[in-house]
CSV table of C-alpha atoms in Angstrom, one decimal:
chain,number,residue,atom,x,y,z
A,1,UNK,CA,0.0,0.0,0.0
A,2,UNK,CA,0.8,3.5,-0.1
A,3,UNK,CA,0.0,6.2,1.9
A,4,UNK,CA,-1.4,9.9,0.8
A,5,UNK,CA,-2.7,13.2,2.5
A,6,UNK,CA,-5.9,15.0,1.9
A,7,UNK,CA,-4.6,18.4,2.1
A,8,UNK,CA,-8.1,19.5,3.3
A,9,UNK,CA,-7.1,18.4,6.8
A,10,UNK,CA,-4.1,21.0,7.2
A,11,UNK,CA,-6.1,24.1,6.3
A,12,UNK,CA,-3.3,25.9,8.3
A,13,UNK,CA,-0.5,25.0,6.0
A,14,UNK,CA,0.8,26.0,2.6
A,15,UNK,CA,1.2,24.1,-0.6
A,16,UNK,CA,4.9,23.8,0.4
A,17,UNK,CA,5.4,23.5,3.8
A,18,UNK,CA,2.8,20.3,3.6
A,19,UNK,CA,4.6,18.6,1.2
A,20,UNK,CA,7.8,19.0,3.8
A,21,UNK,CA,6.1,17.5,6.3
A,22,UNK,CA,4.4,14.5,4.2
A,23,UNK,CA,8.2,13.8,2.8
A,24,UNK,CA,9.9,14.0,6.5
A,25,UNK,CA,7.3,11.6,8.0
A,26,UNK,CA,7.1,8.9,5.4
A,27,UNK,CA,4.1,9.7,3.1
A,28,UNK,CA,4.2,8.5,-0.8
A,29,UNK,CA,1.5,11.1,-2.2
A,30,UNK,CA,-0.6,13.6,-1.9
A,31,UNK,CA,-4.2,14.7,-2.8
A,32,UNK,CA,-4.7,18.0,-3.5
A,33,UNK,CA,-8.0,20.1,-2.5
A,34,UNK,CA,-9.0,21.6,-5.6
A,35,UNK,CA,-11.8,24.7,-5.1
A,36,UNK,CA,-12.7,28.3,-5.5
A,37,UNK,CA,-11.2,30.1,-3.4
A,38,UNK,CA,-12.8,32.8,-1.2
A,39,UNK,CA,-12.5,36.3,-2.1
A,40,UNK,CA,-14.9,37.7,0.8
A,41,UNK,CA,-11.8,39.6,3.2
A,42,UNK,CA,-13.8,38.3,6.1
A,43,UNK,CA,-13.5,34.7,5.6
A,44,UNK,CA,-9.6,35.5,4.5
A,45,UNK,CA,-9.3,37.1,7.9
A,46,UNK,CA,-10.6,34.5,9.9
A,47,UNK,CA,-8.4,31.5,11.1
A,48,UNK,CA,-8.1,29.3,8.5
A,49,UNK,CA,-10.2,26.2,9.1
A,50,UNK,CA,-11.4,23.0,6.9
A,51,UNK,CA,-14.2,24.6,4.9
A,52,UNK,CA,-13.8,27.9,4.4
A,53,UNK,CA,-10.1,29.3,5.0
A,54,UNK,CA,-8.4,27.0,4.2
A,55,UNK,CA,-4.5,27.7,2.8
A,56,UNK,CA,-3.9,23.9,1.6
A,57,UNK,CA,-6.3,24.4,-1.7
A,58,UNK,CA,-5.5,24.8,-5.3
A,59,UNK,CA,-7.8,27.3,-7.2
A,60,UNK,CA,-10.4,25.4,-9.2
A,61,UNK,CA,-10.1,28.4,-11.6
A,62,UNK,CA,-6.2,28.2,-11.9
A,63,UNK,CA,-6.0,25.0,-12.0
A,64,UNK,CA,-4.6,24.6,-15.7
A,65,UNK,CA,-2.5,27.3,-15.9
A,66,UNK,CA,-0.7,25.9,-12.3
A,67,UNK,CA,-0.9,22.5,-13.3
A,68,UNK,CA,3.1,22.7,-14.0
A,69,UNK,CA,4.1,24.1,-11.2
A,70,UNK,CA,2.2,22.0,-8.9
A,71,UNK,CA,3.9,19.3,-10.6
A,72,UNK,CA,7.4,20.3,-10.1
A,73,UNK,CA,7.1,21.5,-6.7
A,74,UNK,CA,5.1,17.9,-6.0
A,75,UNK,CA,8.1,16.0,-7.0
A,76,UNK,CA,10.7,18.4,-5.5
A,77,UNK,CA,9.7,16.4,-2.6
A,78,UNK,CA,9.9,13.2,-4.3
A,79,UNK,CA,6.1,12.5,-4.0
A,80,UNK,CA,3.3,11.6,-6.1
A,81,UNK,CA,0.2,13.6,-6.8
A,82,UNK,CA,-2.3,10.9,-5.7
A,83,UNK,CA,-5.7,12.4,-6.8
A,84,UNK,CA,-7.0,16.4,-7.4
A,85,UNK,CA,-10.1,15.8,-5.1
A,86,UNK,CA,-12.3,18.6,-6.2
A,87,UNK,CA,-16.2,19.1,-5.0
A,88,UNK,CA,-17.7,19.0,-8.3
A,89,UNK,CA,-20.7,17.3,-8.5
A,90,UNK,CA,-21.3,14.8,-12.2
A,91,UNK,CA,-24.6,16.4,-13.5
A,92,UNK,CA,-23.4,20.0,-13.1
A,93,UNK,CA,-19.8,22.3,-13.9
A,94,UNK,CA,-18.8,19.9,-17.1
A,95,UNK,CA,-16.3,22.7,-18.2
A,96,UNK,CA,-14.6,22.6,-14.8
A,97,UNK,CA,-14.4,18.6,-14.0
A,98,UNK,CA,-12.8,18.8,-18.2
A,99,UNK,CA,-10.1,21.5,-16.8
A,100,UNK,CA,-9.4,19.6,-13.7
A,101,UNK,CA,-8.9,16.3,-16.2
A,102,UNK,CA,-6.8,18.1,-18.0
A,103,UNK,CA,-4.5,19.8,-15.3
A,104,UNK,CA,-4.2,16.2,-13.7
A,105,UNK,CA,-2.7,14.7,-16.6
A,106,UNK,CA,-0.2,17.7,-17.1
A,107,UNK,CA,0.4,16.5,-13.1
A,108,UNK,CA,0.9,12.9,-14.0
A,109,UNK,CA,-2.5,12.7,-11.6
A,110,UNK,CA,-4.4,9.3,-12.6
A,111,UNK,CA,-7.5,10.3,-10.5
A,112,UNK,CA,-9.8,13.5,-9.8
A,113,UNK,CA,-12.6,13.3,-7.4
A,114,UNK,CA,-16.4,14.1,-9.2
A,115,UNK,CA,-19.1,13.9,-6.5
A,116,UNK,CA,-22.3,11.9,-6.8
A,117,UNK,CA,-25.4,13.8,-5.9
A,118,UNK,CA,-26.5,15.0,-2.7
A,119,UNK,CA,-30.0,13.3,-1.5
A,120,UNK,CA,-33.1,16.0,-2.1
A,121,UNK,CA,-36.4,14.5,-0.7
A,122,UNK,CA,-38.3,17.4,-2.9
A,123,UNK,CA,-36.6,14.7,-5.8
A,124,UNK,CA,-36.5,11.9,-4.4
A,125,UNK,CA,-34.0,8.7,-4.9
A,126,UNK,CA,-34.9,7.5,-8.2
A,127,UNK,CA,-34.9,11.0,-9.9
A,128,UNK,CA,-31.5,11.6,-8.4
A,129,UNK,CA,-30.3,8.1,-9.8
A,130,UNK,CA,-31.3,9.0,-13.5
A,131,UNK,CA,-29.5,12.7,-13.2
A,132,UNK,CA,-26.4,11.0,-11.4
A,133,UNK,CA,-26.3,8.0,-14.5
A,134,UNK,CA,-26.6,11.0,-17.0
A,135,UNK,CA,-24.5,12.9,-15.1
A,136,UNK,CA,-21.5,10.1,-14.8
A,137,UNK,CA,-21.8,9.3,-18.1
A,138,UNK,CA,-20.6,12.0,-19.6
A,139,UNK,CA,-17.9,12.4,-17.2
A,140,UNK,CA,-16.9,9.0,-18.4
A,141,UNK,CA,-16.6,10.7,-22.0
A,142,UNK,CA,-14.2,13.0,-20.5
A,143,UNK,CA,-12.4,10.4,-18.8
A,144,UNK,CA,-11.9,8.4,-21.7
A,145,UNK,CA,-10.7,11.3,-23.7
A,146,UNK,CA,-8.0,11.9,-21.2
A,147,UNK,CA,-7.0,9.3,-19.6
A,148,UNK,CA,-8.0,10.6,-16.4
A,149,UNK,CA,-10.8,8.2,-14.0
A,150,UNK,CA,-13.0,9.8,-12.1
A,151,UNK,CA,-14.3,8.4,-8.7
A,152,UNK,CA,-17.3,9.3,-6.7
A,153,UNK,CA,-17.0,9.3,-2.4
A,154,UNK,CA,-19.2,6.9,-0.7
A,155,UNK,CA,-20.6,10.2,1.7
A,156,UNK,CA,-23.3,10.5,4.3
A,157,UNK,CA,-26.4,12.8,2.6
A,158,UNK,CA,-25.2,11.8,-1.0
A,159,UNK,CA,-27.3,9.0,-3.4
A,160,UNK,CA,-24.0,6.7,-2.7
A,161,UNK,CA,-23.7,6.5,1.0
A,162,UNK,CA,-23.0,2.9,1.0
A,163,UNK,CA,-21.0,0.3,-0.8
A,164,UNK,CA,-24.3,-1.5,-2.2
A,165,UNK,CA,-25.7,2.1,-3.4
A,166,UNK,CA,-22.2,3.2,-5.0
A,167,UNK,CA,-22.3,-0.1,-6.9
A,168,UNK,CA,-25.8,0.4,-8.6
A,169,UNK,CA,-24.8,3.8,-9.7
A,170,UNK,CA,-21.1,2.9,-10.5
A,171,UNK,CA,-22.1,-0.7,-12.2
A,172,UNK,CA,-23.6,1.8,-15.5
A,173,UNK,CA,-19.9,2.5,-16.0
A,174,UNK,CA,-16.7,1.3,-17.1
A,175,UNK,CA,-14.5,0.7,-14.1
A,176,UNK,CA,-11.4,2.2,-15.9
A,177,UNK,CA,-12.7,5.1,-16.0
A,178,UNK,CA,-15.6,5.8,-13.2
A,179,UNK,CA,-14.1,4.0,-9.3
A,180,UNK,CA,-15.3,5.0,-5.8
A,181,UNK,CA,-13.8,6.1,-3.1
A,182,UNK,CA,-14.3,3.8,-0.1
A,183,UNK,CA,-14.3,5.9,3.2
A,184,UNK,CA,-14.1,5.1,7.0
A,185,UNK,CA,-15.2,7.8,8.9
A,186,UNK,CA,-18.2,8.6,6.0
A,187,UNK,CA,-19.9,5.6,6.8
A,188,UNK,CA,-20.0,5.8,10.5
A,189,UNK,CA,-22.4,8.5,9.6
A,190,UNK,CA,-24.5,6.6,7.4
A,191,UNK,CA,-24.0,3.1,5.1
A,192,UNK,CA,-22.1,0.7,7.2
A,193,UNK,CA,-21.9,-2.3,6.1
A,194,UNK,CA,-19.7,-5.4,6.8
A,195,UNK,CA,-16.3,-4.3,5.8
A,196,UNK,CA,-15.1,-7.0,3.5
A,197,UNK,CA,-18.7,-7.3,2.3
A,198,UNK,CA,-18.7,-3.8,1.5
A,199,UNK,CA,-15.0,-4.5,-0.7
A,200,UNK,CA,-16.6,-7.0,-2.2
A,201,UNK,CA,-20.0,-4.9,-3.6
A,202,UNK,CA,-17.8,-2.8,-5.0
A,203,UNK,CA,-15.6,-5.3,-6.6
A,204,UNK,CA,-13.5,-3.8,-9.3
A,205,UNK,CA,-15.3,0.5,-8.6
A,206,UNK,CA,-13.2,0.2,-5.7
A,207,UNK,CA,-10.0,3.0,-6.7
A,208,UNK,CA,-9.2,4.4,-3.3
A,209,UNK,CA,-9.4,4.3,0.3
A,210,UNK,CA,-10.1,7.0,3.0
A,211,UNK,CA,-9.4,6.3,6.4
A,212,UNK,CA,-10.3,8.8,8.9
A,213,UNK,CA,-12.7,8.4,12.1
A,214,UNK,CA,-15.8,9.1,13.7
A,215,UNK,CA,-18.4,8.2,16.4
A,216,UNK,CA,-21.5,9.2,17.9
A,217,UNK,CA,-22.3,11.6,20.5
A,218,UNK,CA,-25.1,13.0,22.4
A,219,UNK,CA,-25.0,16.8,21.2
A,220,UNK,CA,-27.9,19.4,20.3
A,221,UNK,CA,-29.1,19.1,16.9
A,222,UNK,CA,-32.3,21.6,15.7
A,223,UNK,CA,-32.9,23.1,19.3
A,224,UNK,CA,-32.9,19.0,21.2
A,225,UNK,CA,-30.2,16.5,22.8
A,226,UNK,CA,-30.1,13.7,20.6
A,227,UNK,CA,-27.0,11.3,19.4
A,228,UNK,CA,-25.2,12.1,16.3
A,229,UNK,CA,-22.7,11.7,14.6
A,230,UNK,CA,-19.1,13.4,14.9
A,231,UNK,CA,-15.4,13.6,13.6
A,232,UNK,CA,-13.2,11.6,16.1
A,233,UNK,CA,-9.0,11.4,16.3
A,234,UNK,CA,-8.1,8.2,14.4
A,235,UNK,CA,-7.9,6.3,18.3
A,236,UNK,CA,-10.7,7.4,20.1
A,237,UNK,CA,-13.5,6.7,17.4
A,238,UNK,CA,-15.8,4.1,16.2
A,239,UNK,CA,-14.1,2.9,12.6
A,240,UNK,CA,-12.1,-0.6,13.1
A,241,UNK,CA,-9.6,-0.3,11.2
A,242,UNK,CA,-8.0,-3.6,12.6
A,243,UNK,CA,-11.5,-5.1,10.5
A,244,UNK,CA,-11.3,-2.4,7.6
A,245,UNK,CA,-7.5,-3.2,6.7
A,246,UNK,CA,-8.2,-7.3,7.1
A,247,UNK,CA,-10.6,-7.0,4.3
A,248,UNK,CA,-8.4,-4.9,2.1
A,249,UNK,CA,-6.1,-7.5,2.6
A,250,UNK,CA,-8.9,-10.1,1.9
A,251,UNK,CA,-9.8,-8.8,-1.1
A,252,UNK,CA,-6.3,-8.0,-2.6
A,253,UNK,CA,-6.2,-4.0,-2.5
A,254,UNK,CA,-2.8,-2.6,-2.7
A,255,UNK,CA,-3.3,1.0,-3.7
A,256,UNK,CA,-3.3,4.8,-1.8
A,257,UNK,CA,-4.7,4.9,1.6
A,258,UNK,CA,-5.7,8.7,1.9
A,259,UNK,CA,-5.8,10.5,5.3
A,260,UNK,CA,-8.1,13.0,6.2
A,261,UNK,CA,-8.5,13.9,10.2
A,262,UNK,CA,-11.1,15.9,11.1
A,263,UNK,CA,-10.4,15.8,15.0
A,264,UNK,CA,-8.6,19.1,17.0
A,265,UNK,CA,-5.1,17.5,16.9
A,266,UNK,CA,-2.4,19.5,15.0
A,267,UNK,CA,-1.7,19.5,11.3
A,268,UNK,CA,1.7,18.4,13.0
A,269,UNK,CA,0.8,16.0,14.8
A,270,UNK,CA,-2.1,14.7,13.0
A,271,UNK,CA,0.4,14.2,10.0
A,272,UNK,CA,2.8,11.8,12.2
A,273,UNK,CA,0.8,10.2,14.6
A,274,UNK,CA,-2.0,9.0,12.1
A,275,UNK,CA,0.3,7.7,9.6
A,276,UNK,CA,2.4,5.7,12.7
A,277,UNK,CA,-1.0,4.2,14.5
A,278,UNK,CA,-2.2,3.1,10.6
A,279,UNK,CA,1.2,1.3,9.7
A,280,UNK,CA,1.3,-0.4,13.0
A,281,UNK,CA,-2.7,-2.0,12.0
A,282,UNK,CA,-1.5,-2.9,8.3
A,283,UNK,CA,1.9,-4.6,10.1
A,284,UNK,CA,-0.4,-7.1,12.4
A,285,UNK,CA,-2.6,-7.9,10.0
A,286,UNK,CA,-0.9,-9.2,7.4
């Protein structure tokens, strides 16, 4: 296996100085977070954070044109560029997901990330299916025309929260082109399913793994005290990873393992300590 960063989960860090510190603690890639980025001056003021300020992103709109550069500061550091994990969704922005094809392959990038839809009760499920298979399929046009695959998350409030609903949508597609992303803190929050069974559904979709954690927790949601679901470090949540990396094993996978870590560690720490405790699982279970 090999072992990538999400650079969504350092928001505090530059381009450069997390490539450093993936290269001095053992990492093989990296996947950038490709997105607009604000322009309000209040959200550039604020601390930067996951979602909104955060320094670790390319510029969805410069994408291209920084494409080469990305590329040669990347293997400055002798790593690979894993994935461009945008937030483009497959039935809308076909100019963009094109551009971000086009800048990975100038990267020697295999992968981008194109989102399945987000579930909308006003739709419903099997509306959603039809604009997602529509939507994928002429995503897998583009793919094929560059040579770039595009893969779809298994996330919580999305059409493909689970292994089983990621294969019916991903099953209309070649798997060269069109994988999913399997992910182990997403499905504490909804579509669990037995982990090897889960490999298994997904069969040859399955193109990369995400391992961070979660767990539930008695907090307020709309005005009452109820359990929900949270982000949790990677050893104080409810993912087994001892389980998860078994059936990876099981099932043969060998490729990226992608770390994203939600939890208040930091970026420093996050970046050593996550990597160390996930080697130490791979080493007893092989």
């Amino acid at each position: 296996m090999k072992y990538s960063l999400f650079t969504v989960s350092v928001p505090e860090m530059d381009l450069e100085e997390v490539l450093k510190k993936l290269k001095e603690n053992g990492y093989d890639g990296v996947d950038w977070r490709v997105t607009a980025i604000p322009t309000d001056p209040e959200i550039l003021a604020e601390k930067p954070s996951y979602w909104r300020n955060n320094l670790c992103t390319i510029d969805i709109d410069k994408v291209e044109e920084k494409a080469e550069e990305i590329r040669a500061l990347t293997e400055k550091y002798g790593l690979e560029i894993n994935a461009l994990a945008t937030y483009l969704e497959c039935s809308t922005d076909p100019a963009k997901i094109e551009s971000c094809m086009i800048a990975a392959k100038k990267m020697g990038c295999t992968r981008i990330r194109v989102n399945a839809l987000r579930y909308d009760k006003e739709k419903g499920y099997t509306q959603l299916f039809a604009e997602a298979v529509s939507g994928f399929k002429k995503v897998e046009e583009l793919a094929k025309k560059h040579g770039v695959k595009a893969d779809f998350e298994m996330h919580h409030g999305t059409i493909t929260a689970s292994a089983s609903a990621a294969r019916r949508l991903a099953s209309h597609f070649d798997p060269q082109y069109i994988g999913v992303i399997y992910d182990t803190g997403n499905i504490i929050y909804e579509g669990f399913e037995e982990y090897q069974m889960a490999l298994e559904i997904l069969g040859p979709y399955l193109d990369l793994v995400h391992v961070k954690n979660a767990m539930w927790v008695k907090k307020e949601v709309d005005g009452k005290v109820k359990y929900a679901a949270d982000w949790a470090p990677f050893t104080d949540g409810h993912a087994d990873f001892e389980r998860c990396f078994k059936a990876l094993n099981a099932v043969g996978y060998d490729g990226y393992v992608t770390f994203e870590d939600f939890s208040a560690e930091a970026s420093d720490e996050k970046i050593k300590n996550d990597l160390s405790f996930i080697k130490k699982i791979v080493e007893s279970v092989q």
